[in-house]
Each structure stands twice: as C-alpha cells, then as structure tokens.
mmCIF file of C-alpha atoms in Angstrom:
data_model
loop_
_atom_site.group_PDB
_atom_site.id
_atom_site.type_symbol
_atom_site.label_atom_id
_atom_site.label_comp_id
_atom_site.label_asym_id
_atom_site.label_seq_id
_atom_site.Cartn_x
_atom_site.Cartn_y
_atom_site.Cartn_z
ATOM 1 C CA ARG D 1 -1.296 -24.241 4.974
ATOM 2 C CA PRO D 2 0.011 -20.257 4.426
ATOM 3 C CA TRP D 3 1.840 -19.781 1.547
ATOM 4 C CA SER D 4 4.508 -21.086 2.896
ATOM 5 C CA LEU D 5 5.034 -19.492 5.764
ATOM 6 C CA THR D 6 8.273 -21.942 6.981
ATOM 7 C CA ARG D 7 10.242 -20.530 3.633
ATOM 8 C CA THR D 8 10.435 -17.217 4.652
ATOM 9 C CA ARG D 9 11.002 -17.749 8.226
ATOM 10 C CA THR D 10 14.598 -17.972 6.542
ATOM 11 C CA ARG D 11 14.552 -14.286 6.181
ATOM 12 C CA THR D 12 14.518 -11.076 8.313
ATOM 13 C CA LEU D 13 10.890 -11.155 8.873
ATOM 14 C CA ALA D 14 8.746 -10.476 11.725
ATOM 15 C CA PHE D 15 5.176 -11.058 12.144
ATOM 16 C CA SER D 16 2.634 -9.560 13.399
ATOM 17 C CA LEU D 17 -1.580 -9.476 14.318
ATOM 18 C CA GLY D 18 -3.546 -6.387 13.124
ATOM 19 C CA SER D 19 -7.046 -7.113 14.293
ATOM 20 C CA PHE D 20 -10.173 -4.520 15.388
ATOM 21 C CA VAL D 21 -11.033 -7.381 18.206
ATOM 22 C CA GLN D 22 -9.241 -7.581 21.473
ATOM 23 C CA GLU D 23 -5.831 -8.815 21.974
ATOM 24 C CA PRO D 24 -6.114 -12.639 23.723
ATOM 25 C CA ILE D 25 -8.674 -13.545 21.011
ATOM 26 C CA ALA D 26 -7.135 -12.696 18.657
ATOM 27 C CA TRP D 27 -4.252 -15.266 19.169
ATOM 28 C CA MET D 28 -7.098 -17.197 20.160
ATOM 29 C CA LYS D 29 -8.233 -17.021 17.211
ATOM 30 C CA MET D 30 -4.608 -17.728 15.419
ATOM 31 C CA GLU D 31 -4.205 -20.401 17.487
ATOM 32 C CA GLU D 32 -7.835 -22.186 16.615
ATOM 33 C CA LEU D 33 -6.686 -21.768 13.008
ATOM 34 C CA GLY D 34 -3.408 -23.198 13.455
ATOM 35 C CA LEU D 35 -1.564 -20.400 12.338
ATOM 36 C CA ILE D 36 0.223 -18.804 15.315
ATOM 37 C CA GLU D 37 3.614 -21.322 14.793
ATOM 38 C CA TYR D 38 3.691 -18.547 11.976
ATOM 39 C CA PHE D 39 4.322 -15.777 14.658
ATOM 40 C CA ASP D 40 6.739 -14.173 16.288
ATOM 41 C CA ARG D 41 7.770 -15.133 20.109
ATOM 42 C CA PRO D 42 6.660 -12.505 22.012
ATOM 43 C CA LEU D 43 3.858 -12.139 19.984
ATOM 44 C CA PHE D 44 2.411 -8.838 19.509
ATOM 45 C CA GLY D 45 0.560 -6.588 17.537
ATOM 46 C CA GLY D 46 -2.190 -4.102 16.931
ATOM 47 C CA PHE D 47 -5.350 -4.916 18.541
ATOM 48 C CA GLY D 48 -8.247 -3.210 18.872
ATOM 49 C CA ASN D 49 -7.200 -3.044 22.560
ATOM 50 C CA LEU D 50 -5.087 -0.305 22.314
ATOM 51 C CA PHE D 51 -6.520 1.983 20.135
ATOM 52 C CA CYS D 52 -10.160 2.563 19.349
ATOM 53 C CA SER D 53 -10.703 6.726 18.055
ATOM 54 C CA GLY D 54 -14.054 6.132 18.710
ATOM 55 C CA GLU D 55 -15.602 7.093 14.980
ATOM 56 C CA LEU D 56 -18.261 5.748 14.424
ATOM 57 C CA ASP D 57 -19.099 5.984 10.527
ATOM 58 C CA VAL D 58 -17.949 2.654 9.125
ATOM 59 C CA ASN D 59 -16.704 4.468 5.676
ATOM 60 C CA GLU D 60 -13.782 6.162 7.480
ATOM 61 C CA SER D 61 -12.968 3.160 10.127
ATOM 62 C CA TYR D 62 -10.187 1.707 8.120
ATOM 63 C CA LYS D 63 -8.044 4.661 9.976
ATOM 64 C CA ASP D 64 -8.385 2.560 13.320
ATOM 65 C CA ARG D 65 -6.915 -0.033 11.134
ATOM 66 C CA ALA D 66 -3.987 2.531 9.998
ATOM 67 C CA GLU D 67 -3.280 2.888 13.550
ATOM 68 C CA LEU D 68 -3.444 -0.366 14.492
ATOM 69 C CA ILE D 69 -0.960 -1.329 11.869
ATOM 70 C CA ASP D 70 1.825 1.113 13.564
ATOM 71 C CA ILE D 71 0.913 0.194 16.509
ATOM 72 C CA ALA D 72 1.934 -3.498 15.200
ATOM 73 C CA ALA D 73 5.117 -2.569 14.650
ATOM 74 C CA ARG D 74 6.095 -0.097 17.523
ATOM 75 C CA ARG D 75 5.893 -3.396 19.000
ATOM 76 C CA ALA D 76 7.317 -4.651 16.497
ATOM 77 C CA ALA D 77 11.304 -2.225 17.311
ATOM 78 C CA GLU D 78 10.449 -2.989 20.598
ATOM 79 C CA GLY D 79 11.267 -6.565 20.174
ATOM 80 C CA VAL D 80 13.823 -6.405 18.410
ATOM 81 C CA GLY D 81 15.370 -2.783 20.795
ATOM 82 C CA ALA D 82 15.157 -0.429 17.580
ATOM 83 C CA THR D 83 14.114 3.012 18.289
ATOM 84 C CA GLY D 84 11.758 3.651 15.602
ATOM 85 C CA ILE D 85 9.990 2.224 12.577
ATOM 86 C CA GLU D 86 11.496 3.554 9.672
ATOM 87 C CA SER D 87 13.712 1.866 8.655
ATOM 88 C CA PHE D 88 11.354 -1.266 8.437
ATOM 89 C CA ARG D 89 9.330 -2.872 5.098
ATOM 90 C CA ARG D 90 5.996 -2.680 6.425
ATOM 91 C CA ILE D 91 3.657 -4.766 4.771
ATOM 92 C CA HIS D 92 -0.170 -5.127 5.446
ATOM 93 C CA VAL D 93 -2.153 -8.209 3.968
ATOM 94 C CA GLY D 94 -5.601 -7.671 3.894
ATOM 95 C CA ASP D 95 -8.609 -9.066 1.421
ATOM 96 C CA ALA D 96 -11.404 -6.278 2.499
ATOM 97 C CA PRO D 97 -10.702 -2.574 1.041
ATOM 98 C CA HIS D 98 -10.312 -0.498 4.949
ATOM 99 C CA ASP D 99 -7.009 -3.029 4.744
ATOM 100 C CA VAL D 100 -5.507 -1.244 1.773
ATOM 101 C CA ASP D 101 -6.987 1.601 2.691
ATOM 102 C CA ALA D 102 -5.326 1.489 6.072
ATOM 103 C CA ALA D 103 -1.854 0.386 4.836
ATOM 104 C CA VAL D 104 -1.921 3.443 2.233
ATOM 105 C CA ARG D 105 -2.808 5.411 4.696
ATOM 106 C CA ALA D 106 0.142 4.248 7.465
ATOM 107 C CA GLY D 107 2.289 3.993 4.431
ATOM 108 C CA VAL D 108 2.912 0.450 3.808
ATOM 109 C CA ILE D 109 3.078 -1.910 1.547
ATOM 110 C CA ALA D 110 -0.819 -3.394 1.005
ATOM 111 C CA LEU D 111 -0.696 -6.644 0.303
ATOM 112 C CA GLY D 112 -4.752 -6.996 -1.111
ATOM 113 C CA THR D 113 -5.749 -10.146 -1.832
ATOM 114 C CA LEU D 114 -8.903 -11.945 -3.561
ATOM 115 C CA THR D 115 -8.985 -14.529 -1.362
ATOM 116 C CA GLY D 116 -12.828 -12.902 0.861
ATOM 117 C CA ILE D 117 -15.979 -11.104 -1.398
ATOM 118 C CA PHE D 118 -13.908 -8.768 -3.266
ATOM 119 C CA THR D 119 -12.612 -8.414 -6.352
ATOM 120 C CA GLU D 120 -9.622 -6.032 -7.271
ATOM 121 C CA ASP D 121 -11.649 -2.893 -8.220
ATOM 122 C CA ASP D 122 -12.838 -3.076 -4.988
ATOM 123 C CA LEU D 123 -9.500 -3.761 -3.002
ATOM 124 C CA ARG D 124 -7.915 -0.191 -5.093
ATOM 125 C CA ARG D 125 -11.443 1.679 -4.712
ATOM 126 C CA ARG D 126 -10.518 4.492 -3.065
ATOM 127 C CA CYS D 127 -6.411 4.323 -4.145
ATOM 128 C CA GLY D 128 -6.924 4.001 -7.933
ATOM 129 C CA PRO D 129 -5.175 1.095 -9.889
ATOM 130 C CA ASP D 130 -2.111 2.671 -10.487
ATOM 131 C CA HIS D 131 -1.174 3.206 -6.441
ATOM 132 C CA PRO D 132 2.500 2.263 -6.127
ATOM 133 C CA ALA D 133 1.994 0.576 -3.351
ATOM 134 C CA VAL D 134 -0.530 -1.754 -3.725
ATOM 135 C CA VAL D 135 -0.252 -5.072 -4.868
ATOM 136 C CA VAL D 136 -3.249 -7.435 -5.241
ATOM 137 C CA LEU D 137 -2.867 -11.294 -5.893
ATOM 138 C CA PRO D 138 -5.338 -14.014 -5.802
ATOM 139 C CA ASN D 139 -4.272 -15.524 -2.617
ATOM 140 C CA LEU D 140 -1.357 -16.272 -1.420
ATOM 141 C CA GLU D 141 -0.339 -19.750 -2.029
ATOM 142 C CA ASP D 142 2.731 -18.408 -4.830
ATOM 143 C CA THR D 143 5.454 -17.846 -2.349
ATOM 144 C CA ALA D 144 7.434 -16.455 -5.341
ATOM 145 C CA GLY D 145 5.049 -13.843 -6.147
ATOM 146 C CA VAL D 146 4.443 -12.850 -2.202
ATOM 147 C CA LEU D 147 7.739 -12.369 -2.297
ATOM 148 C CA ARG D 148 8.053 -10.450 -4.838
ATOM 149 C CA ALA D 149 5.409 -8.484 -3.853
ATOM 150 C CA MET D 150 6.368 -6.988 -0.683
ATOM 151 C CA ARG D 151 9.427 -6.490 -3.111
ATOM 152 C CA LEU D 152 11.609 -8.861 -0.696
#
C-alpha cells in the first residue's frame, strides 16, 4: 500500500490526480494499480483532455503540467463549495524533474520522490538545491516524514 494513505484520511485532505492522459484512462490506471480508493469522490483532477497548450518542446512541457495542477485545484474547490483555491495548501507529488518544475511554477509545495529514474540533483535542476517549496524524499513510506514535508 502507498505510504499509509489511510492514516491521512483522518485529516482534512483532498486527493486528486494530474496526468497528461485523458481523464478516463488516468482513472482506469489508478484502478488497475489499486490506488483509486484513496481519491476523493467525486473523482477530480487535471488531465490532458482538459488543457493542452500545444507546446511541442519537451523541455517546456512542465508549463502544461503546472496548468493541470491548477485545474485540479479549481475542480477540488468546486467540489467542496469553495470560491477559490487561495486558502488551500496544495502539494504536488512526482518523481520527475518536470513534476517539481510544474509545482514550483504553479506555486505549490513540490514533493519529489526518488522512486523513479531521477536523482535528487535531477529533481532540483531548475529550482536550485535550497528552494523553500521543494522537498525531496527517498519514497513515500514514512508517513510522518511525508506529512512533515507536506507541512501538515
């Protein structure tokens, strides 16, 4: 199971998904991985079918990811009847440099994980080693560490 997500369910958290793929495919993937139960209902997030700038330069694709983070937040706010996203603490988890870059661009906490092929230096490539909104963890297994990183 992922980093004891069930323990975090006692807190006021809303889990959404961001993906470049179309929404139905993204949720199908989560279901196949056994992770869909950890997402709030109704299911919401930011997906490739909701936004695409048409940018073809792969080095700039993090900008589209940042927009998907904002879309997910707006959809979450709508789901709880909030008028905006300013009062939410938003965290974006990812294991690729573009995930961290997108989080920084979107103005949210970037929680990078070393669960993929990238090193901590790779994840911090554009934002620098001491950026205050970037935390890098080896994985998401230490629930207390993850919650500290999320500032919860």
